[in-house]
Coordinates of N, CA and C in Angstrom, one line a residue:
K1 N 15.0 -14.0 11.1 CA 15.4 -12.7 10.5 C 14.2 -12.1 9.9
M2 N 14.1 -10.8 10.1 CA 12.9 -10.0 9.6 C 13.1 -9.7 8.1
A3 N 12.2 -10.2 7.3 CA 12.3 -9.9 5.8 C 12.3 -8.4 5.6
A4 N 13.2 -7.9 4.7 CA 13.3 -6.5 4.4 C 12.2 -6.1 3.5
C5 N 12.1 -6.7 2.3 CA 11.0 -6.4 1.4 C 10.5 -7.7 0.8
C6 N 10.2 -7.8 -0.4 CA 9.5 -8.9 -1.0 C 10.3 -10.2 -1.0
P7 N 9.7 -11.3 -0.5 CA 10.4 -12.6 -0.6 C 10.6 -12.9 -2.1
V8 N 11.7 -13.6 -2.4 CA 12.1 -13.9 -3.8 C 11.0 -14.7 -4.5
D9 N 10.2 -15.5 -3.8 CA 9.1 -16.2 -4.5 C 7.8 -15.5 -4.4
S10 N 7.8 -14.2 -4.5 CA 6.6 -13.4 -4.5 C 6.0 -13.5 -5.9
A11 N 4.7 -13.0 -6.0 CA 4.1 -12.9 -7.3 C 4.9 -12.0 -8.2
P12 N 5.1 -12.3 -9.5 CA 5.8 -11.4 -10.4 C 5.0 -10.2 -10.8
Y13 N 5.7 -9.4 -11.6 CA 5.0 -8.2 -12.2 C 3.7 -8.6 -12.9
L14 N 2.7 -7.8 -12.8 CA 1.5 -8.0 -13.6 C 1.1 -6.7 -14.2
A15 N 0.9 -6.7 -15.6 CA 0.5 -5.5 -16.3 C -0.9 -5.1 -15.9
S16 N -1.2 -3.8 -15.8 CA -2.5 -3.4 -15.6 C -3.3 -3.5 -16.9
S17 N -4.5 -4.1 -16.8 CA -5.3 -4.3 -18.0 C -6.7 -3.7 -17.7
Y18 N -6.8 -2.7 -17.0 CA -8.1 -2.2 -16.4 C -8.4 -0.8 -16.9
S19 N -9.6 -0.6 -17.2 CA -10.1 0.8 -17.6 C -10.5 1.5 -16.4
C20 N -9.7 2.5 -16.0 CA -9.9 3.2 -14.7 C -11.1 4.1 -14.7
K21 N -11.6 4.2 -13.5 CA -12.8 5.1 -13.3 C -12.3 6.5 -12.7
G22 N -11.1 6.5 -12.2 CA -10.6 7.8 -11.5 C -9.9 8.7 -12.5
D23 N -9.2 9.7 -11.9 CA -8.5 10.6 -12.7 C -7.0 10.8 -12.2
K24 N -6.1 11.2 -13.0 CA -4.8 11.6 -12.6 C -4.8 13.1 -12.3
I25 N -4.3 13.5 -11.2 CA -4.2 14.9 -10.9 C -2.7 15.2 -10.5
T26 N -2.3 16.4 -10.6 CA -0.9 16.8 -10.2 C -1.0 17.9 -9.2
L27 N -0.4 17.6 -8.0 CA -0.4 18.6 -6.9 C 0.5 19.7 -7.3
P28 N 0.4 20.9 -6.7 CA 1.2 22.0 -7.0 C 2.7 21.7 -6.8
G29 N 3.1 20.9 -5.9 CA 4.5 20.5 -5.6 C 5.0 19.5 -6.6
G30 N 4.2 19.0 -7.6 CA 4.6 18.2 -8.7 C 4.3 16.7 -8.5
C31 N 3.7 16.3 -7.4 CA 3.4 14.9 -7.2 C 2.1 14.5 -7.9
E32 N 2.2 13.5 -8.7 CA 1.0 13.0 -9.4 C 0.2 12.0 -8.5
V33 N -1.1 12.0 -8.7 CA -1.9 11.1 -7.8 C -3.0 10.5 -8.7
Y34 N -3.3 9.2 -8.5 CA -4.5 8.6 -9.1 C -5.6 8.8 -8.1
L35 N -6.6 9.5 -8.4 CA -7.7 9.9 -7.5 C -9.0 9.3 -8.0
T36 N -9.6 8.5 -7.1 CA -10.9 8.0 -7.5 C -12.0 8.3 -6.4
K37 N -13.2 8.7 -6.9 CA -14.2 9.2 -5.9 C -15.4 8.3 -5.9
P38 N -16.1 8.3 -4.8 CA -17.4 7.5 -4.7 C -18.5 8.3 -5.4
P39 N -19.7 7.7 -5.6 CA -20.8 8.4 -6.3 C -21.2 9.6 -5.6
A40 N -21.2 9.6 -4.2 CA -21.7 10.7 -3.4 C -20.5 11.4 -2.7
D41 N -20.6 12.6 -2.3 CA -19.6 13.3 -1.6 C -19.2 12.5 -0.3
S42 N -17.9 12.6 0.0 CA -17.4 11.8 1.1 C -16.5 12.6 2.0
S43 N -16.5 12.3 3.3 CA -15.6 13.0 4.2 C -14.4 12.1 4.6
T44 N -14.4 10.9 4.0 CA -13.3 9.9 4.3 C -12.3 9.8 3.1
A45 N -11.0 9.9 3.4 CA -10.0 9.8 2.3 C -9.1 8.6 2.7
I46 N -8.8 7.8 1.7 CA -7.9 6.6 1.9 C -6.7 6.9 1.1
L47 N -5.5 6.9 1.8 CA -4.2 7.0 1.2 C -3.7 5.6 0.9
Y48 N -3.7 5.3 -0.4 CA -3.4 3.9 -0.8 C -2.0 3.9 -1.4
F49 N -1.0 3.2 -0.7 CA 0.3 3.1 -1.2 C 0.6 1.7 -1.8
S50 N 1.1 1.7 -3.0 CA 1.3 0.5 -3.8 C 2.5 -0.3 -3.4
D51 N 2.7 -1.4 -4.2 CA 3.9 -2.2 -4.1 C 5.0 -1.5 -4.9
I52 N 6.1 -2.2 -5.0 CA 7.3 -1.6 -5.6 C 7.2 -1.4 -7.1
W53 N 6.2 -1.9 -7.8 CA 6.0 -1.5 -9.2 C 5.1 -0.2 -9.3
G54 N 4.8 0.4 -8.2 CA 4.3 1.7 -8.3 C 2.8 1.8 -8.5
W55 N 2.3 3.0 -8.8 CA 0.9 3.5 -8.8 C 0.1 2.8 -9.8
D56 N 0.7 2.1 -10.8 CA -0.2 1.4 -11.8 C 0.2 -0.1 -11.8
S57 N 0.6 -0.7 -10.6 CA 1.0 -2.1 -10.6 C -0.2 -3.0 -10.6
G58 N -0.3 -3.8 -11.6 CA -1.4 -4.8 -11.6 C -2.8 -4.3 -11.4
R59 N -3.4 -4.8 -10.3 CA -4.8 -4.4 -10.0 C -5.0 -3.2 -9.1
T60 N -3.9 -2.5 -8.8 CA -3.9 -1.4 -7.8 C -5.1 -0.5 -8.1
R61 N -5.2 0.1 -9.3 CA -6.2 1.1 -9.5 C -7.6 0.5 -9.5
K62 N -7.7 -0.8 -9.9 CA -9.0 -1.5 -9.9 C -9.5 -1.6 -8.4
I63 N -8.6 -2.0 -7.5 CA -8.9 -2.1 -6.1 C -9.2 -0.7 -5.5
A64 N -8.5 0.3 -5.9 CA -8.9 1.7 -5.5 C -10.3 2.0 -5.9
D65 N -10.6 1.8 -7.1 CA -12.0 2.1 -7.6 C -13.1 1.3 -6.8
L66 N -12.8 0.0 -6.6 CA -13.7 -0.9 -5.9 C -14.0 -0.4 -4.5
I67 N -12.9 0.0 -3.8 CA -13.0 0.5 -2.4 C -13.8 1.8 -2.3
A68 N -13.4 2.7 -3.3 CA -14.1 4.0 -3.3 C -15.6 3.8 -3.5
N69 N -16.0 2.8 -4.3 CA -17.4 2.6 -4.6 C -18.1 1.9 -3.4
H70 N -17.5 0.8 -2.9 CA -18.1 0.0 -1.8 C -18.1 0.8 -0.4
N71 N -17.1 1.6 -0.2 CA -16.9 2.2 1.1 C -17.3 3.7 1.1
G72 N -17.6 4.3 0.0 CA -18.0 5.7 -0.1 C -16.9 6.6 0.3
A73 N -15.7 6.3 -0.1 CA -14.5 7.0 0.3 C -13.7 7.5 -1.0
V74 N -13.1 8.6 -0.8 CA -12.1 9.1 -1.9 C -10.9 8.3 -1.7
V75 N -10.3 7.7 -2.7 CA -9.1 6.9 -2.6 C -8.0 7.6 -3.5
A76 N -6.9 7.8 -2.9 CA -5.7 8.5 -3.5 C -4.5 7.6 -3.6
V77 N -4.1 7.3 -4.8 CA -2.9 6.4 -5.0 C -1.7 7.3 -5.5
P78 N -0.8 7.8 -4.6 CA 0.2 8.7 -5.1 C 1.4 8.0 -5.8
K79 N 1.9 8.8 -6.7 CA 3.1 8.3 -7.5 C 4.4 8.8 -6.8
V80 N 4.9 7.9 -5.9 CA 5.9 8.4 -5.0 C 7.2 7.6 -5.1
L81 N 7.2 6.5 -5.9 CA 8.5 5.7 -6.0 C 9.4 6.3 -7.1
Q82 N 9.9 7.5 -6.6 CA 10.7 8.4 -7.5 C 12.1 8.5 -7.0
P83 N 13.1 8.5 -7.9 CA 13.0 8.4 -9.3 C 12.6 6.9 -9.7
P84 N 11.9 6.8 -10.8 CA 11.5 5.4 -11.3 C 12.8 4.7 -11.6
F85 N 12.8 3.4 -11.4 CA 14.0 2.6 -11.7 C 13.9 2.1 -13.1
E86 N 14.9 2.4 -13.9 CA 15.0 2.0 -15.3 C 13.7 2.3 -16.0
G87 N 13.1 3.5 -15.7 CA 11.9 4.0 -16.4 C 10.6 3.7 -15.6
G88 N 10.7 2.6 -14.8 CA 9.5 2.3 -14.0 C 8.3 1.8 -14.8
T89 N 7.2 1.7 -14.1 CA 5.9 1.3 -14.7 C 5.0 2.5 -14.6
D90 N 4.6 3.0 -15.8 CA 3.8 4.3 -15.9 C 4.6 5.3 -15.1
G91 N 6.0 5.3 -15.3 CA 6.8 6.3 -14.7 C 7.0 6.2 -13.2
D92 N 6.8 5.0 -12.6 CA 6.9 4.9 -11.1 C 7.5 3.5 -10.8
G93 N 8.2 3.5 -9.7 CA 8.7 2.2 -9.1 C 9.6 1.4 -10.1
L94 N 9.4 0.1 -10.0 CA 10.2 -0.8 -10.9 C 9.7 -0.9 -12.3
P95 N 10.5 -1.3 -13.2 CA 10.0 -1.5 -14.6 C 9.4 -2.9 -14.7
P96 N 8.5 -3.1 -15.8 CA 7.9 -4.4 -16.0 C 8.8 -5.6 -16.0
G97 N 10.0 -5.4 -16.6 CA 10.9 -6.6 -16.7 C 11.7 -7.0 -15.5
F98 N 11.5 -6.3 -14.4 CA 12.3 -6.5 -13.2 C 11.8 -7.8 -12.5
S99 N 12.8 -8.8 -12.4 CA 12.4 -10.1 -11.8 C 13.0 -10.2 -10.4
L100 N 12.1 -10.3 -9.4 CA 12.5 -10.5 -8.0 C 13.2 -11.8 -7.8
A101 N 13.0 -12.8 -8.6 CA 13.7 -14.0 -8.5 C 15.2 -13.9 -8.9
E102 N 15.5 -12.9 -9.8 CA 16.8 -12.8 -10.3 C 17.6 -11.6 -9.8
R103 N 16.9 -10.6 -9.3 CA 17.5 -9.3 -8.9 C 17.0 -8.8 -7.6
S104 N 17.8 -8.2 -6.8 CA 17.4 -7.6 -5.5 C 16.9 -6.2 -5.8
P105 N 15.7 -5.8 -5.2 CA 15.2 -4.5 -5.4 C 15.9 -3.5 -4.4
K106 N 16.9 -3.9 -3.7 CA 17.5 -3.1 -2.6 C 17.9 -1.7 -3.1
D107 N 18.6 -1.6 -4.2 CA 19.1 -0.3 -4.6 C 18.0 0.7 -5.0
P108 N 17.0 0.2 -5.8 CA 15.9 1.2 -6.0 C 15.1 1.5 -4.7
I109 N 14.9 0.6 -3.8 CA 14.2 0.9 -2.6 C 14.9 1.9 -1.8
L110 N 16.3 1.8 -1.7 CA 17.1 2.8 -1.0 C 17.0 4.2 -1.6
S111 N 16.8 4.2 -2.9 CA 16.7 5.5 -3.6 C 15.4 6.2 -3.3
W112 N 14.4 5.5 -2.9 CA 13.0 6.0 -2.6 C 13.0 6.4 -1.1
K113 N 13.4 7.6 -0.8 CA 13.6 8.1 0.6 C 12.3 8.8 1.1
W114 N 11.9 8.5 2.3 CA 10.7 9.1 2.8 C 10.9 10.6 2.9
D115 N 12.0 11.1 3.2 CA 12.2 12.6 3.3 C 11.7 13.3 2.0
N116 N 11.9 12.6 0.9 CA 11.5 13.2 -0.4 C 10.0 13.0 -0.6
I117 N 9.4 12.0 0.0 CA 8.0 11.7 -0.2 C 7.1 12.5 0.8
K118 N 7.7 12.7 2.0 CA 6.9 13.3 3.1 C 6.2 14.6 2.8
T119 N 7.0 15.5 2.1 CA 6.4 16.8 1.7 C 5.2 16.7 0.8
H120 N 5.3 15.8 -0.1 CA 4.2 15.5 -1.1 C 3.0 15.0 -0.3
M121 N 3.2 14.1 0.7 CA 2.1 13.5 1.4 C 1.4 14.6 2.3
K122 N 2.2 15.5 2.9 CA 1.5 16.6 3.7 C 0.7 17.4 2.7
E123 N 1.2 17.7 1.5 CA 0.4 18.4 0.5 C -0.8 17.7 0.1
L124 N -0.7 16.4 -0.1 CA -1.9 15.6 -0.5 C -3.0 15.6 0.6
V125 N -2.5 15.4 1.8 CA -3.5 15.5 2.9 C -4.2 16.8 3.0
E126 N -3.5 17.9 2.8 CA -4.1 19.3 2.8 C -5.1 19.4 1.6
Y127 N -4.7 18.9 0.5 CA -5.6 18.9 -0.7 C -6.9 18.2 -0.4
L128 N -6.8 17.0 0.2 CA -7.9 16.2 0.5 C -8.8 16.9 1.5
K129 N -8.2 17.5 2.5 CA -8.9 18.3 3.6 C -9.7 19.4 2.9
T130 N -9.0 20.1 2.0 CA -9.7 21.3 1.3 C -10.9 20.8 0.5
N131 N -10.8 19.5 0.1 CA -11.9 18.9 -0.7 C -12.9 18.1 0.1
G132 N -12.9 18.4 1.5 CA -13.9 17.8 2.3 C -13.6 16.6 3.2
A133 N -12.3 16.1 3.1 CA -11.9 15.0 4.0 C -11.7 15.4 5.4
T134 N -12.4 14.7 6.3 CA -12.2 15.0 7.8 C -11.5 13.8 8.5
Q135 N -11.5 12.6 7.8 CA -10.9 11.4 8.4 C -10.1 10.7 7.4
F136 N -9.0 10.1 7.8 CA -8.0 9.5 6.9 C -7.7 8.0 7.3
V137 N -7.5 7.2 6.2 CA -7.2 5.8 6.4 C -5.9 5.6 5.6
G138 N -5.0 4.7 6.2 CA -3.8 4.3 5.4 C -4.0 2.9 4.9
L139 N -3.7 2.7 3.6 CA -3.8 1.4 3.0 C -2.5 1.1 2.3
G140 N -1.9 0.0 2.5 CA -0.6 -0.3 1.8 C -0.4 -1.7 1.5
T141 N 0.1 -2.0 0.3 CA 0.5 -3.4 0.0 C 2.0 -3.4 -0.2
C142 N 2.6 -4.4 0.4 CA 4.1 -4.6 0.4 C 4.8 -3.4 0.9
W143 N 5.6 -2.7 0.0 CA 6.3 -1.5 0.3 C 5.3 -0.4 0.9
G144 N 4.1 -0.4 0.4 CA 3.1 0.6 0.9 C 2.8 0.5 2.3
A145 N 3.0 -0.7 2.9 CA 2.7 -0.8 4.4 C 3.7 0.0 5.2
W146 N 5.0 0.0 4.7 CA 6.0 0.8 5.3 C 5.6 2.3 5.2
A147 N 5.1 2.7 4.0 CA 4.7 4.1 3.8 C 3.6 4.5 4.8
V148 N 2.7 3.6 5.0 CA 1.6 3.9 6.0 C 2.2 4.1 7.4
C149 N 3.1 3.3 7.8 CA 3.8 3.5 9.1 C 4.5 4.8 9.1
K150 N 5.1 5.2 8.0 CA 5.8 6.5 8.0 C 4.9 7.7 8.1
L151 N 3.7 7.6 7.5 CA 2.6 8.6 7.6 C 2.3 8.8 9.1
A152 N 2.1 7.6 9.8 CA 1.8 7.7 11.2 C 2.9 8.3 12.0
E153 N 4.1 8.0 11.7 CA 5.3 8.6 12.4 C 5.3 10.1 12.2
D154 N 4.9 10.6 11.0 CA 4.8 12.0 10.7 C 3.7 12.7 11.4
G155 N 2.8 11.9 12.1 CA 1.8 12.6 12.9 C 0.5 12.7 12.2
I156 N 0.4 12.1 11.0 CA -0.9 12.2 10.3 C -1.9 11.2 11.0
D157 N -3.0 11.8 11.4 CA -4.0 11.0 12.2 C -4.8 10.1 11.3
L158 N -4.6 8.8 11.6 CA -5.3 7.7 10.8 C -6.4 7.1 11.6
K159 N -7.6 7.0 11.1 CA -8.7 6.3 11.8 C -8.4 4.8 11.9
T160 N -7.9 4.2 10.8 CA -7.5 2.8 10.8 C -6.5 2.6 9.7
A161 N -5.8 1.5 9.7 CA -4.8 1.2 8.7 C -5.0 -0.3 8.2
I162 N -4.7 -0.5 6.9 CA -4.8 -1.9 6.4 C -3.5 -2.1 5.7
M163 N -2.9 -3.3 6.0 CA -1.6 -3.6 5.4 C -1.6 -5.0 4.9
V164 N -1.5 -5.1 3.5 CA -1.7 -6.4 2.8 C -0.3 -6.9 2.4
H165 N 0.0 -8.2 2.7 CA 1.4 -8.7 2.5 C 2.4 -7.6 2.7
P166 N 2.5 -7.2 4.0 CA 3.3 -6.0 4.3 C 4.8 -6.2 4.3
S167 N 5.5 -5.1 4.0 CA 7.0 -5.1 4.0 C 7.5 -4.0 4.9
I168 N 7.2 -4.0 6.2 CA 7.6 -2.9 7.1 C 9.1 -3.0 7.3
G169 N 9.7 -4.2 7.0 CA 11.1 -4.3 7.2 C 12.0 -3.4 6.3
V170 N 11.3 -2.7 5.4 CA 12.0 -1.7 4.5 C 12.7 -0.7 5.5
E171 N 12.1 -0.4 6.6 CA 12.7 0.5 7.6 C 14.1 0.1 7.9
G172 N 14.3 -1.2 8.1 CA 15.7 -1.6 8.4 C 16.7 -1.4 7.3
M173 N 16.2 -1.5 6.0 CA 17.0 -1.2 4.9 C 17.5 0.3 4.9
H174 N 16.6 1.2 5.4 CA 16.9 2.6 5.5 C 17.7 2.9 6.8
G175 N 18.0 1.9 7.6 CA 18.8 2.2 8.8 C 18.0 2.4 10.1
G176 N 16.7 2.2 10.0 CA 15.8 2.4 11.2 C 15.5 1.0 11.8
D177 N 14.7 1.0 12.8 CA 14.2 -0.2 13.5 C 12.7 -0.4 13.1
A178 N 12.4 -1.4 12.4 CA 11.0 -1.6 11.9 C 10.0 -1.8 13.0
V179 N 10.3 -2.5 14.1 CA 9.3 -2.7 15.1 C 9.0 -1.3 15.9
T180 N 10.1 -0.6 16.1 CA 9.9 0.8 16.6 C 9.0 1.6 15.8
L181 N 9.2 1.6 14.5 CA 8.4 2.3 13.5 C 6.9 1.9 13.6
A182 N 6.7 0.6 13.7 CA 5.3 0.1 13.8 C 4.7 0.6 15.1
G183 N 5.4 0.8 16.1 CA 4.9 1.4 17.4 C 4.4 2.8 17.3
K184 N 4.8 3.5 16.2 CA 4.3 4.9 15.9 C 2.9 4.9 15.4
V185 N 2.4 3.7 15.0 CA 1.0 3.7 14.5 C 0.0 3.7 15.7
K186 N -0.9 4.7 15.7 CA -1.8 4.9 16.8 C -3.2 4.3 16.7
C187 N -3.5 3.7 15.5 CA -4.8 3.2 15.3 C -4.7 1.7 15.1
P188 N -5.8 1.0 15.4 CA -5.8 -0.5 15.1 C -5.5 -0.8 13.6
V189 N -4.8 -1.9 13.4 CA -4.4 -2.3 12.0 C -5.1 -3.6 11.6
L190 N -5.5 -3.7 10.4 CA -5.9 -4.9 9.8 C -4.7 -5.5 9.0
L191 N -4.1 -6.5 9.5 CA -2.9 -7.2 8.8 C -3.4 -8.3 8.0
L192 N -3.0 -8.4 6.7 CA -3.4 -9.5 5.8 C -2.2 -10.0 5.1
P193 N -1.3 -10.8 5.9 CA -0.1 -11.3 5.3 C -0.3 -12.5 4.4
A194 N 0.7 -12.8 3.6 CA 0.7 -14.0 2.8 C 1.5 -15.1 3.5
E195 N 1.4 -16.3 2.9 CA 2.0 -17.5 3.6 C 3.5 -17.3 3.7
N196 N 4.2 -16.6 2.8 CA 5.7 -16.5 2.8 C 6.1 -15.2 3.4
D197 N 5.2 -14.5 4.1 CA 5.6 -13.3 4.9 C 6.0 -13.7 6.3
S198 N 6.7 -12.8 6.9 CA 7.3 -13.1 8.3 C 6.2 -13.4 9.3
A199 N 6.4 -14.3 10.2 CA 5.5 -14.6 11.3 C 5.3 -13.4 12.2
D200 N 6.2 -12.3 12.1 CA 6.1 -11.1 12.9 C 4.7 -10.4 12.6
Y201 N 4.1 -10.7 11.5 CA 2.8 -10.1 11.1 C 1.6 -10.9 11.7
D202 N 1.9 -12.1 12.2 CA 0.8 -13.0 12.7 C 0.4 -12.5 14.1
E203 N -0.7 -13.0 14.6 CA -1.2 -12.6 16.0 C -0.1 -13.1 17.0
G204 N 0.3 -12.1 17.8 CA 1.4 -12.4 18.8 C 2.8 -12.2 18.3
G205 N 2.9 -11.8 17.0 CA 4.2 -11.5 16.4 C 4.7 -10.1 16.8
A206 N 5.9 -9.8 16.4 CA 6.5 -8.5 16.8 C 5.8 -7.3 16.3
F207 N 5.4 -7.4 15.0 CA 4.7 -6.2 14.5 C 3.3 -6.1 15.0
F208 N 2.6 -7.3 15.1 CA 1.2 -7.4 15.7 C 1.2 -6.7 17.1
N209 N 2.2 -7.1 17.9 CA 2.2 -6.6 19.3 C 2.6 -5.1 19.3
A210 N 3.3 -4.6 18.3 CA 3.7 -3.2 18.3 C 2.5 -2.3 18.0
F211 N 1.5 -2.9 17.3 CA 0.3 -2.1 16.9 C -0.7 -2.0 18.1
P212 N -1.6 -1.0 18.1 CA -2.5 -0.9 19.2 C -3.5 -2.1 19.3
T213 N -4.2 -2.1 20.5 CA -5.2 -3.1 20.8 C -6.3 -2.9 19.7
G214 N -6.9 -4.0 19.3 CA -7.9 -3.9 18.2 C -7.3 -4.4 16.9
T215 N -6.0 -4.5 16.8 CA -5.3 -5.0 15.6 C -5.7 -6.5 15.3
V216 N -5.9 -6.8 14.1 CA -6.3 -8.2 13.7 C -5.4 -8.6 12.6
S217 N -5.1 -9.9 12.6 CA -4.2 -10.5 11.5 C -4.9 -11.7 10.9
K218 N -4.9 -11.8 9.6 CA -5.5 -12.9 8.9 C -4.6 -13.3 7.8
K219 N -4.1 -14.5 7.8 CA -3.0 -15.0 6.9 C -3.7 -15.7 5.7
Y220 N -3.1 -15.5 4.5 CA -3.6 -16.1 3.3 C -2.6 -17.2 2.8
S221 N -3.1 -18.3 2.4 CA -2.2 -19.4 1.9 C -1.8 -19.3 0.5
V222 N -1.3 -18.1 0.1 CA -0.8 -17.8 -1.2 C 0.4 -16.9 -1.1
K223 N 1.1 -16.6 -2.2 CA 2.4 -15.9 -2.1 C 2.2 -14.4 -2.0
H224 N 3.2 -13.8 -1.3 CA 3.4 -12.4 -1.2 C 3.2 -11.7 -2.6
G225 N 2.4 -10.6 -2.6 CA 2.1 -9.9 -3.8 C 0.8 -10.3 -4.4
F226 N 0.1 -11.2 -3.8 CA -1.1 -11.8 -4.4 C -2.2 -10.8 -4.7
L227 N -2.4 -9.8 -3.9 CA -3.6 -8.9 -4.1 C -3.5 -8.1 -5.4
P228 N -2.4 -7.4 -5.6 CA -2.4 -6.6 -6.9 C -1.9 -7.5 -8.1
R229 N -1.1 -8.6 -7.8 CA -0.3 -9.2 -8.9 C -0.5 -10.7 -9.0
G230 N -1.2 -11.3 -8.1 CA -1.4 -12.8 -8.2 C -2.1 -13.2 -9.4
D231 N -1.9 -14.4 -9.9 CA -2.5 -15.0 -11.1 C -3.9 -15.5 -10.9
L232 N -4.9 -14.8 -11.4 CA -6.3 -15.1 -11.1 C -6.8 -16.4 -11.7
S233 N -5.9 -17.0 -12.6 CA -6.3 -18.3 -13.2 C -6.0 -19.4 -12.2
D234 N -5.3 -19.1 -11.1 CA -5.1 -20.0 -10.0 C -6.3 -19.8 -9.1
T235 N -7.1 -20.8 -8.9 CA -8.3 -20.7 -8.0 C -8.0 -20.3 -6.6
S236 N -6.9 -20.8 -6.0 CA -6.6 -20.4 -4.6 C -6.2 -18.9 -4.6
V237 N -5.5 -18.4 -5.6 CA -5.2 -16.9 -5.6 C -6.5 -16.1 -5.8
A238 N -7.3 -16.6 -6.8 CA -8.6 -15.8 -7.1 C -9.5 -15.7 -5.9
S239 N -9.6 -16.9 -5.1 CA -10.5 -16.8 -3.9 C -9.8 -16.0 -2.8
S240 N -8.5 -16.0 -2.7 CA -7.8 -15.2 -1.7 C -8.0 -13.7 -2.0
V241 N -7.9 -13.3 -3.3 CA -8.0 -11.9 -3.7 C -9.5 -11.5 -3.4
D242 N -10.5 -12.3 -3.7 CA -11.9 -11.9 -3.4 C -12.1 -11.8 -1.9
D243 N -11.5 -12.7 -1.1 CA -11.7 -12.7 0.3 C -11.0 -11.5 0.9
C244 N -9.8 -11.2 0.4 CA -9.0 -10.1 0.9 C -9.8 -8.8 0.7
I245 N -10.3 -8.6 -0.5 CA -11.0 -7.3 -0.8 C -12.3 -7.2 0.1
N246 N -13.0 -8.3 0.2 CA -14.2 -8.3 1.1 C -13.8 -8.0 2.5
T247 N -12.7 -8.6 3.0 CA -12.3 -8.4 4.4 C -11.9 -6.9 4.6
M248 N -11.3 -6.3 3.6 CA -10.9 -4.9 3.7 C -12.2 -4.0 3.7
V249 N -13.1 -4.3 2.8 CA -14.4 -3.5 2.7 C -15.1 -3.6 4.0
E250 N -15.3 -4.8 4.5 CA -16.0 -5.0 5.8 C -15.3 -4.3 7.0
H251 N -14.0 -4.3 7.0 CA -13.2 -3.7 8.0 C -13.4 -2.2 8.0
L252 N -13.4 -1.6 6.8 CA -13.6 -0.2 6.6 C -15.1 0.2 7.0
K253 N -16.0 -0.6 6.7 CA -17.4 -0.3 7.1 C -17.5 -0.3 8.6
A254 N -16.8 -1.2 9.3 CA -16.9 -1.3 10.7 C -16.1 -0.2 11.4
S255 N -15.1 0.3 10.7 CA -14.2 1.3 11.4 C -14.5 2.7 11.2
L256 N -15.3 3.0 10.1 CA -15.5 4.4 9.7 C -16.9 4.9 10.1

């Protein structure tokens, strides 16, 4: 059975404890975005979709800042898990006290409909183009991997895509077919699943095979959610987070 979203034994909520380098902007249509820029002007924009705790989940903004700096790209983290559930985290997604071990996130996930997000994303892409972006990358963790697939389905031309501990099965929760959705992605994908993610993300799996030639999968022996939320006092998590960030940075250098 294809997992819909986060496995129950995923990494729990992690509070953000990071001093951000980027800025919050608000698009004319009302969507807020965490936007971080590299030292020099860039023609590459990365649309980075978070996990279900939203745009300030754990290390999300720190990772955005790191990638902007290492890859010379503008990175945009949109606030799209709206309405926030029980107030959300920094007004987005699930609240800090939400336990995946005790509660299903199904109801909030079903309330976050792509039809409501789509208009904001078209506006964000136009904003980034106006500010010099000529090529786009989709980056998603957990729920965000589904969002990257939806961008591709909407015809937004992505140079490459990165999906970390992905939850493309969210499409099934919304009544669609997740593998069919994956087939709408027209660029090679870097898949970085966790040990408790579906084998569909492994080389030869259903999602892997739905993506174009050039797709690569690398599995980590830690739990789903490790990149933004894993406990860095655990050495296996810390080394996986470092390796995952380095793998993303190198993939982007090779792809752009």
